[in-house]
Short mmCIF file of C-alpha atoms in Angstrom, two decimals:
data_model
loop_
_atom_site.label_atom_id
_atom_site.label_comp_id
_atom_site.label_asym_id
_atom_site.label_seq_id
_atom_site.Cartn_x
_atom_site.Cartn_y
_atom_site.Cartn_z
CA MET A 1 -10.89 -2.74 20.14
CA ARG A 2 -7.70 -1.31 21.63
CA MET A 3 -7.21 1.36 18.97
CA ILE A 4 -10.67 2.86 19.44
CA ILE A 5 -9.81 4.02 22.96
CA SER A 6 -7.45 6.68 21.67
CA ILE A 7 -10.07 8.39 19.54
CA LEU A 8 -12.76 8.70 22.18
CA VAL A 9 -11.29 11.91 23.54
CA LEU A 10 -13.07 14.01 20.96
CA GLY A 11 -11.62 17.31 19.85
CA LEU A 12 -8.15 16.68 21.26
CA TRP A 13 -5.01 15.62 19.42
CA PRO A 14 -2.92 13.24 21.51
CA VAL A 15 0.21 14.41 23.28
CA PHE A 16 3.09 12.50 21.71
CA SER A 17 5.59 11.12 24.17
CA ALA A 18 7.37 8.38 22.26
CA SER A 19 8.97 7.85 18.87
CA ALA A 20 8.67 4.91 16.53
CA SER A 21 12.46 4.68 16.90
CA ASP A 22 11.69 3.06 20.27
CA LYS A 23 10.39 -0.02 18.40
CA TRP A 24 13.01 -0.89 15.77
CA THR A 25 16.77 -1.01 15.30
CA PHE A 26 17.79 -0.85 11.64
CA GLU A 27 20.61 -2.71 9.95
CA GLU A 28 22.59 -1.55 6.91
CA LYS A 29 20.50 -1.16 3.78
CA ILE A 30 20.72 -3.68 0.94
CA ALA A 31 20.48 -2.81 -2.76
CA ILE A 32 17.58 -4.36 -4.67
CA THR A 33 18.49 -2.93 -8.07
CA GLU A 34 21.83 -2.01 -9.58
CA LYS A 35 23.36 1.45 -9.28
CA PRO A 36 21.45 4.23 -11.11
CA VAL A 37 21.61 3.99 -14.88
CA LYS A 38 20.97 6.99 -17.11
CA GLY A 39 17.50 6.83 -18.60
CA VAL A 40 16.26 4.00 -16.34
CA PHE A 41 13.54 4.88 -13.84
CA GLN A 42 11.89 2.64 -11.24
CA HIS A 43 8.34 3.10 -10.01
CA LEU A 44 6.65 1.94 -6.80
CA GLU A 45 3.10 3.04 -7.57
CA GLY A 46 1.23 -0.26 -7.38
CA GLY A 47 -2.10 -1.02 -5.75
CA ASN A 48 -2.04 -0.57 -1.96
CA ARG A 49 1.72 0.05 -2.33
CA LYS A 50 2.23 -3.67 -1.68
CA HIS A 51 5.64 -3.91 -3.34
CA ILE A 52 7.21 -6.12 -0.67
CA ALA A 53 6.13 -9.49 0.69
CA ILE A 54 7.72 -11.91 3.13
CA THR A 55 7.62 -15.57 4.05
CA SER A 56 9.44 -17.37 6.84
CA SER A 57 12.41 -17.84 4.50
CA TYR A 58 12.26 -15.13 1.81
CA VAL A 59 11.77 -11.44 1.10
CA ALA A 60 10.47 -10.42 -2.34
CA ALA A 61 10.22 -7.01 -4.00
CA ALA A 62 8.18 -6.16 -7.13
CA TRP A 63 8.38 -2.94 -9.12
CA GLU A 64 8.14 -1.36 -12.56
CA ASP A 65 11.06 0.02 -14.56
CA ASP A 66 11.97 0.81 -18.17
CA ARG A 67 15.44 -0.75 -18.52
CA THR A 68 14.38 -2.34 -21.83
CA GLY A 69 13.03 0.96 -23.16
CA ASP A 70 9.44 0.10 -22.19
CA PRO A 71 7.87 -0.16 -18.73
CA GLN A 72 7.90 -3.75 -17.45
CA ILE A 73 7.35 -5.51 -14.12
CA TYR A 74 10.31 -7.03 -12.27
CA LEU A 75 10.78 -9.23 -9.22
CA ALA A 76 13.82 -9.78 -6.99
CA VAL A 77 14.03 -12.20 -4.07
CA LYS A 78 16.46 -12.88 -1.27
CA LYS A 79 16.67 -15.34 1.58
CA GLN A 80 15.95 -13.81 4.98
CA SER A 81 19.40 -14.93 6.14
CA GLU A 82 21.29 -13.35 3.22
CA ASN A 83 22.22 -9.78 2.37
CA LYS A 84 21.87 -9.87 -1.41
CA PHE A 85 18.86 -9.94 -3.72
CA SER A 86 18.67 -12.15 -6.77
CA THR A 87 19.04 -10.80 -10.27
CA ALA A 88 15.75 -9.22 -11.28
CA GLN A 89 13.33 -11.42 -13.21
CA MET A 90 10.90 -9.88 -15.70
CA VAL A 91 7.35 -10.78 -14.68
CA SER A 92 5.39 -9.13 -17.50
CA SER A 93 5.45 -10.23 -21.12
CA ALA A 94 3.96 -7.48 -23.30
CA SER A 95 5.04 -4.13 -24.71
CA GLU A 96 3.96 -2.18 -21.61
CA ALA A 97 3.17 -3.14 -18.01
CA TYR A 98 2.45 -1.13 -14.86
CA GLU A 99 1.73 -1.07 -11.13
CA PRO A 100 2.56 -4.46 -9.61
CA SER A 101 1.33 -5.75 -6.26
CA ILE A 102 2.76 -8.77 -4.42
CA ALA A 103 1.70 -11.10 -1.60
CA SER A 104 2.99 -14.37 -0.15
CA VAL A 105 1.34 -17.79 0.03
CA SER A 106 2.30 -21.15 1.51
CA ASP A 107 5.50 -23.05 0.69
CA ASN A 108 7.57 -19.85 0.28
CA ARG A 109 5.71 -18.71 -2.82
CA PHE A 110 4.68 -15.25 -4.01
CA ILE A 111 1.81 -14.02 -6.19
CA ILE A 112 2.19 -10.90 -8.32
CA THR A 113 -0.58 -8.94 -10.02
CA TRP A 114 -0.09 -6.14 -12.55
CA GLU A 115 -1.59 -4.25 -15.48
CA GLN A 116 -0.43 -5.26 -18.95
CA GLU A 117 -1.69 -3.65 -22.15
CA GLY A 118 -4.98 -2.63 -20.58
CA ALA A 119 -5.69 -5.93 -18.77
CA VAL A 120 -4.93 -7.39 -15.32
CA PHE A 121 -2.74 -10.48 -14.93
CA ALA A 122 -1.41 -12.62 -12.08
CA ARG A 123 1.26 -15.30 -11.72
CA VAL A 124 3.12 -17.25 -9.05
CA TRP A 125 6.84 -17.32 -8.20
CA SER A 126 8.33 -20.34 -6.47
CA ASN A 127 11.85 -21.76 -6.30
CA ASN A 128 13.14 -19.09 -8.67
CA ILE A 129 10.54 -20.01 -11.30
CA LEU A 130 7.79 -17.75 -12.62
CA HIS A 131 4.81 -19.96 -13.43
CA ASP A 132 2.21 -19.36 -16.13
CA ALA A 133 0.38 -16.04 -15.93
CA ILE A 134 -3.42 -15.88 -16.05
CA LYS A 135 -5.61 -13.01 -17.17
CA LEU A 136 -8.09 -11.84 -14.54
CA SER A 137 -10.00 -9.04 -16.28
CA GLN A 138 -12.49 -9.29 -19.12
CA SER A 139 -12.36 -5.74 -20.46
CA SER A 140 -10.22 -2.62 -20.13
CA ALA A 141 -8.73 -2.81 -16.63
CA GLY A 142 -5.90 -1.73 -14.34
CA HIS A 143 -4.92 -0.65 -10.82
CA ALA A 144 -4.58 -4.25 -9.60
CA THR A 145 -3.83 -5.41 -6.07
CA ILE A 146 -3.48 -8.79 -4.33
CA ILE A 147 -3.95 -10.02 -0.75
CA THR A 148 -3.59 -13.38 0.98
CA MET A 149 -4.27 -15.01 4.35
CA GLY A 150 -3.35 -18.65 4.67
CA GLU A 151 -4.80 -20.30 1.57
CA GLN A 152 -7.25 -17.45 0.93
CA ILE A 153 -6.27 -15.30 -2.06
CA TYR A 154 -8.09 -12.28 -3.45
CA ALA A 155 -7.27 -9.80 -6.19
CA ALA A 156 -9.00 -6.50 -6.97
CA TRP A 157 -8.85 -4.06 -9.86
CA ARG A 158 -10.88 -1.43 -11.68
CA GLU A 159 -12.56 -2.37 -14.93
CA GLN A 160 -14.57 -0.46 -17.53
CA LEU A 161 -17.44 -2.26 -19.24
CA THR A 162 -19.65 -0.50 -21.82
CA ARG A 163 -18.48 2.91 -20.55
CA GLU A 164 -19.28 2.06 -16.92
CA TRP A 165 -16.71 1.64 -14.16
CA PHE A 166 -16.59 -1.23 -11.66
CA ILE A 167 -14.41 -2.41 -8.81
CA LYS A 168 -13.88 -6.12 -9.42
CA VAL A 169 -12.77 -8.64 -6.78
CA ALA A 170 -11.66 -12.18 -7.62
CA SER A 171 -11.31 -15.20 -5.36
CA LEU A 172 -8.31 -17.29 -6.41
CA THR A 173 -6.70 -20.59 -5.49
CA VAL A 174 -3.18 -21.81 -6.19
CA SER A 175 -2.40 -25.46 -6.80
CA LYS A 176 0.51 -27.42 -5.37
CA ASN A 177 2.27 -26.96 -8.71
CA SER A 178 1.77 -23.17 -8.42
CA GLN A 179 -0.93 -22.70 -11.06
CA LEU A 180 -3.52 -20.03 -10.34
CA LYS A 181 -7.25 -20.61 -10.78
CA VAL A 182 -10.11 -18.10 -10.60
CA ASN A 183 -12.94 -19.31 -8.38
CA HIS A 184 -15.27 -16.39 -9.03
CA ILE A 185 -15.25 -12.65 -9.81
CA GLN A 186 -17.67 -10.22 -8.19
CA SER A 187 -18.36 -6.51 -8.70
CA VAL A 188 -18.44 -4.57 -5.44
CA GLU A 189 -21.47 -2.71 -6.81
CA THR A 190 -23.75 -4.42 -9.31
CA LYS A 191 -24.52 -1.14 -11.10
CA GLY A 192 -21.58 0.50 -12.85
CA LEU A 193 -20.62 4.16 -12.47
CA GLN A 194 -20.29 6.81 -15.15
CA THR A 195 -17.38 8.33 -13.24
CA PRO A 196 -13.98 6.64 -12.73
CA VAL A 197 -13.00 4.53 -9.74
CA LEU A 198 -9.30 4.27 -8.94
CA PHE A 199 -6.74 2.25 -6.99
CA PRO A 200 -8.78 -0.33 -5.06
CA VAL A 201 -7.07 -1.81 -1.99
CA LEU A 202 -7.89 -4.90 0.07
CA THR A 203 -7.73 -5.98 3.70
CA LEU A 204 -8.35 -9.54 4.89
CA ASN A 205 -8.71 -11.09 8.34
CA ALA A 206 -11.04 -13.22 10.47
CA ALA A 207 -13.83 -10.63 10.15
CA GLY A 208 -13.91 -10.84 6.35
CA LEU A 209 -12.65 -9.03 3.27
CA GLY A 210 -12.56 -5.23 3.09
CA VAL A 211 -12.10 -3.10 -0.02
CA ALA A 212 -11.54 0.66 -0.38
CA TRP A 213 -10.98 2.88 -3.42
CA GLU A 214 -10.98 6.40 -4.84
CA ASP A 215 -14.42 7.38 -6.10
CA ARG A 216 -15.59 10.41 -8.12
CA ARG A 217 -19.37 9.96 -8.20
CA ALA A 218 -19.79 13.03 -5.97
CA GLY A 219 -18.06 15.27 -8.54
CA HIS A 220 -14.73 15.16 -6.72
CA THR A 221 -12.55 12.42 -5.25
CA ARG A 222 -13.68 10.70 -2.06
CA LEU A 223 -12.57 7.44 -0.48
CA MET A 224 -15.21 4.71 -0.28
CA PHE A 225 -15.14 1.30 1.35
CA SER A 226 -17.19 -1.88 1.37
CA HIS A 227 -17.01 -5.27 3.07
CA SER A 228 -17.76 -8.93 2.40
CA LYS A 229 -18.32 -11.66 4.99
CA ASP A 230 -18.79 -14.48 2.48
CA GLY A 231 -15.56 -14.61 0.52
CA ALA A 232 -16.29 -11.85 -2.01
CA LYS A 233 -19.62 -13.29 -3.12
CA HIS A 234 -21.53 -10.26 -1.82
CA PHE A 235 -20.48 -6.78 -0.68
CA ASN A 236 -22.38 -4.34 1.50
CA GLN A 237 -23.37 -0.81 0.49
CA PRO A 238 -20.31 1.43 0.01
CA GLN A 239 -19.66 4.04 2.70
CA SER A 240 -17.40 7.09 2.95
CA LEU A 241 -14.01 6.55 4.55
CA ASN A 242 -12.64 10.10 4.66
CA GLU A 243 -14.36 12.90 6.53
CA PHE A 244 -15.41 15.56 4.03
CA TYR A 245 -14.56 19.24 4.36
CA SER A 246 -15.91 21.97 2.07
CA ASN A 247 -16.11 25.35 3.72
CA ARG A 248 -13.70 27.66 1.88
CA ASN A 249 -16.05 29.15 -0.72
CA GLU A 250 -19.07 28.29 -2.87
CA TYR A 251 -16.83 26.76 -5.54
CA ASP A 252 -14.97 24.52 -3.14
CA LYS A 253 -15.29 20.84 -4.03
CA GLY A 254 -13.82 19.74 -0.71
CA ASN A 255 -10.53 18.44 0.60
CA GLY A 256 -8.63 16.37 -1.93
CA VAL A 257 -7.83 12.78 -0.98
CA THR A 258 -5.86 10.10 -2.80
CA ARG A 259 -3.95 6.81 -2.58
CA VAL A 260 -5.47 4.98 0.37
CA SER A 261 -3.54 2.03 1.80
CA MET A 262 -5.06 -0.61 4.10
CA SER A 263 -3.63 -3.45 6.19
CA SER A 264 -5.01 -5.89 8.74
CA PHE A 265 -3.50 -6.49 12.16
CA ALA A 266 -4.36 -8.63 15.18
CA GLU A 267 -7.36 -10.91 14.61
CA ASP A 268 -9.91 -8.55 13.09
CA GLU A 269 -8.53 -5.01 13.06
CA THR A 270 -7.59 -2.77 10.13
CA ILE A 271 -5.58 0.42 9.62
CA ALA A 272 -6.30 2.69 6.63
CA ALA A 273 -4.08 5.66 5.69
CA TRP A 274 -4.19 8.15 2.83
CA MET A 275 -3.10 11.57 1.56
CA ASP A 276 -5.57 14.30 2.56
CA LYS A 277 -5.60 18.05 1.80
CA ARG A 278 -7.90 19.11 4.65
CA ARG A 279 -5.06 21.33 5.97
CA GLY A 280 -5.55 23.64 2.97
CA GLU A 281 -2.42 25.45 1.79
CA ASN A 282 -0.14 23.04 3.67
CA GLY A 283 -0.78 20.40 1.02
CA TYR A 284 -1.33 16.72 1.67
CA GLY A 285 -1.19 15.38 5.19
CA ILE A 286 -1.25 11.72 6.21
CA TYR A 287 -4.61 10.82 7.73
CA GLY A 288 -6.11 7.51 8.65
CA ALA A 289 -8.89 5.58 10.34
CA MET A 290 -9.14 2.40 12.39
CA SER A 291 -11.53 -0.53 12.15
CA SER A 292 -12.18 -3.21 14.75
CA ASP A 293 -14.36 -5.35 12.47
CA GLY A 294 -12.10 -6.05 9.53
CA GLY A 295 -13.01 -2.98 7.53
CA ALA A 296 -16.80 -3.28 7.81
CA SER A 297 -16.83 0.08 9.65
CA PHE A 298 -14.28 2.69 10.65
CA GLY A 299 -13.84 5.11 13.51
CA PRO A 300 -13.19 8.85 13.15
CA ASN A 301 -10.33 10.07 10.97
CA GLU A 302 -7.01 10.61 12.74
CA ARG A 303 -4.02 12.69 11.78
CA ILE A 304 -1.08 10.29 11.66
CA HIS A 305 1.96 12.54 11.20
CA SER A 306 3.04 14.56 14.21
CA GLU A 307 3.30 18.33 14.69
CA ARG A 308 6.90 18.45 13.54
CA GLY A 309 6.82 19.25 9.85
CA ASP A 310 3.07 19.76 9.89
CA LYS A 311 3.27 22.87 7.69
CA LEU A 312 4.74 20.84 4.82
CA PRO A 313 3.13 18.29 2.48
CA HIS A 314 3.52 14.54 2.99
CA TYR A 315 3.32 11.87 0.30
CA ASN A 316 2.95 8.19 -0.58
CA PRO A 317 1.63 6.49 2.58
CA ALA A 318 1.87 2.72 2.93
CA THR A 319 0.68 0.47 5.75
CA ALA A 320 1.53 -2.90 7.27
CA GLY A 321 0.28 -5.06 10.13
CA ASN A 322 0.68 -8.54 11.59
CA VAL A 323 -1.40 -11.08 13.50
CA ALA A 324 0.45 -10.22 16.71
CA GLY A 325 -1.27 -6.82 16.73
CA ASP A 326 1.54 -4.59 15.42
CA PHE A 327 0.95 -1.99 12.70
CA VAL A 328 2.85 0.87 11.10
CA VAL A 329 2.35 3.68 8.56
CA VAL A 330 5.23 4.95 6.39
CA TRP A 331 5.47 7.90 3.98
CA ASP A 332 7.91 10.47 2.60
CA ASP A 333 8.20 14.22 3.16
CA PHE A 334 10.61 17.16 2.85
CA ARG A 335 10.65 18.52 6.41
CA ASN A 336 14.47 18.27 6.44
CA GLU A 337 14.74 19.81 2.96
CA ASN A 338 15.60 16.44 1.41
CA SER A 339 12.85 13.88 0.94
CA ASP A 340 13.15 11.23 3.66
CA ILE A 341 11.16 8.17 4.68
CA TRP A 342 9.15 8.57 7.89
CA LEU A 343 7.13 6.15 9.96
CA SER A 344 4.72 6.16 12.85
CA SER A 345 2.80 3.63 14.92
CA TYR A 346 0.85 3.57 18.17
CA THR A 347 2.63 3.97 21.48
CA ASP A 348 1.82 1.91 24.56
CA ASP A 349 -0.59 4.72 25.43
CA LEU A 350 -2.53 4.02 22.20
CA GLU A 351 -1.48 7.34 20.65
CA TRP A 352 0.37 8.04 17.41
CA SER A 353 4.09 8.17 18.07
CA GLU A 354 6.44 10.95 17.14
CA ASP A 355 7.48 10.51 13.51
CA PHE A 356 10.76 8.69 12.99
CA SER A 357 13.05 8.63 9.95
CA PRO A 358 15.48 5.68 9.83
CA THR A 359 19.04 6.78 9.10
CA ILE A 360 19.30 4.31 6.24
CA ALA A 361 16.34 5.97 4.47
CA SER A 362 17.15 9.63 5.05
CA GLY A 363 19.80 12.25 4.36
CA ALA A 364 21.28 13.52 1.11
CA GLY A 365 19.29 12.99 -2.05
CA GLU A 366 15.67 11.91 -2.23
CA GLN A 367 14.19 8.86 -0.51
CA THR A 368 10.61 8.32 -1.67
CA HIS A 369 7.74 5.87 -2.31
CA PRO A 370 8.16 3.45 0.62
CA ALA A 371 6.53 0.05 0.92
CA VAL A 372 6.54 -1.95 4.14
CA ALA A 373 5.79 -5.32 5.71
CA LEU A 374 5.81 -6.62 9.29
CA ASP A 375 6.62 -10.21 10.17
CA VAL A 376 4.95 -12.05 13.02
CA GLN A 377 7.80 -11.11 15.40
CA GLY A 378 7.17 -7.43 14.69
CA ASN A 379 10.33 -6.93 12.63
CA LEU A 380 9.97 -4.27 9.92
CA HIS A 381 10.83 -4.85 6.24
CA LEU A 382 11.10 -1.63 4.22
CA ILE A 383 11.81 -0.81 0.59
CA TRP A 384 12.04 2.59 -1.06
CA MET A 385 13.39 4.48 -4.05
CA GLU A 386 16.51 6.64 -3.72
CA ARG A 387 17.64 9.33 -6.18
CA ALA A 388 20.43 11.88 -6.12
CA GLU A 389 17.91 14.59 -7.01
CA ALA A 390 14.40 14.98 -8.37
CA ASN A 391 13.86 13.41 -11.80
CA SER A 392 17.25 11.68 -11.82
CA PRO A 393 17.65 7.90 -12.26
CA GLY A 394 17.22 5.99 -9.03
CA GLN A 395 17.88 2.77 -7.17
CA LEU A 396 15.69 0.58 -4.97
CA TRP A 397 16.83 -0.30 -1.47
CA TYR A 398 15.75 -2.66 1.31
CA GLY A 399 16.07 -2.12 5.04
CA PHE A 400 15.43 -4.45 7.97
CA GLY A 401 14.35 -3.16 11.37
CA THR A 402 14.69 -5.59 14.28
CA ARG A 403 11.88 -5.24 16.81
CA LYS A 404 13.32 -4.12 20.14
CA THR A 405 12.49 -6.26 23.12
CA GLU A 406 10.58 -4.73 25.98
#
């Protein structure tokens, strides 16, 4: 319940007195991919922006690029104690593949989901081996994401059946020999929608399984969420996540929202963050909401980015949390003319910190599309895309932030 305290002072934005730089000290960045190659473009646009996962021994990164001439999914892994990633392994196996998501499971293994030729697939990596992929979807599908907690594994995606749209959630298990099995698949809503649903995300903790997505049933995009207490066998009635604003004129469809990210922290708490245009001509801001019951309900929306740079748009939020109670939100923006990576978390006063841009992920060129993970000690694992300029070939980088001691 600790995060709810900060939002009870209604009508007031908190006074920021600390920076997220007070929490982490960053080491030199490490290349994930090779130096930029003409005509090769990487993408970090997967479900929930979960492009990085960690175990006690390994760090893994998953992304999409077109080095073969077609978009494919790739994976690179490194030991926590080393400063070099492995040669990238191709995860997908068809002519086109998009939007990977990755999570860790026991015995230093990783599970990757992705879209491939209009269907959703998943497979396991262990000991430098990619095991057999399985198909999760039954019809036209995409926007896949994966989440794990202990031996619990869930995947979600959007699927279109007979011209109706569904959010699908699957319960999975992985055997000792790293083969995936589908236990069951459930639609969040039993009745399909005539309008699209996009980019479902998952959160998982002791309070259950939460799911959120972009939804257009109202005639414009809103963020909806639902929750399951019985392992994705049943979901409650969807509710609105973002506060809705529509007061500019009679034609106004409301503030645009997109690309929600959710992560669990502590025992049963959840942070959600997304891009929100409620500031009007200033473009997207980074807004969020907190849950103390695992995503079954959320408190009021909060502005996450600080006043500095507030007149400019912000993009591509990603979230991370850990069981120790730490959480963080990262994004990119152009407040210093170049696109840099920024992050924020709560201070000891339970207020959003001043935004902080790590030196390794800022400066000349463009640093965009971050993804982040927190280990149980509170150390921060960050990946992002770096380009010399907009629309030029890029390179993926990894940065490690050591949690400062009190």
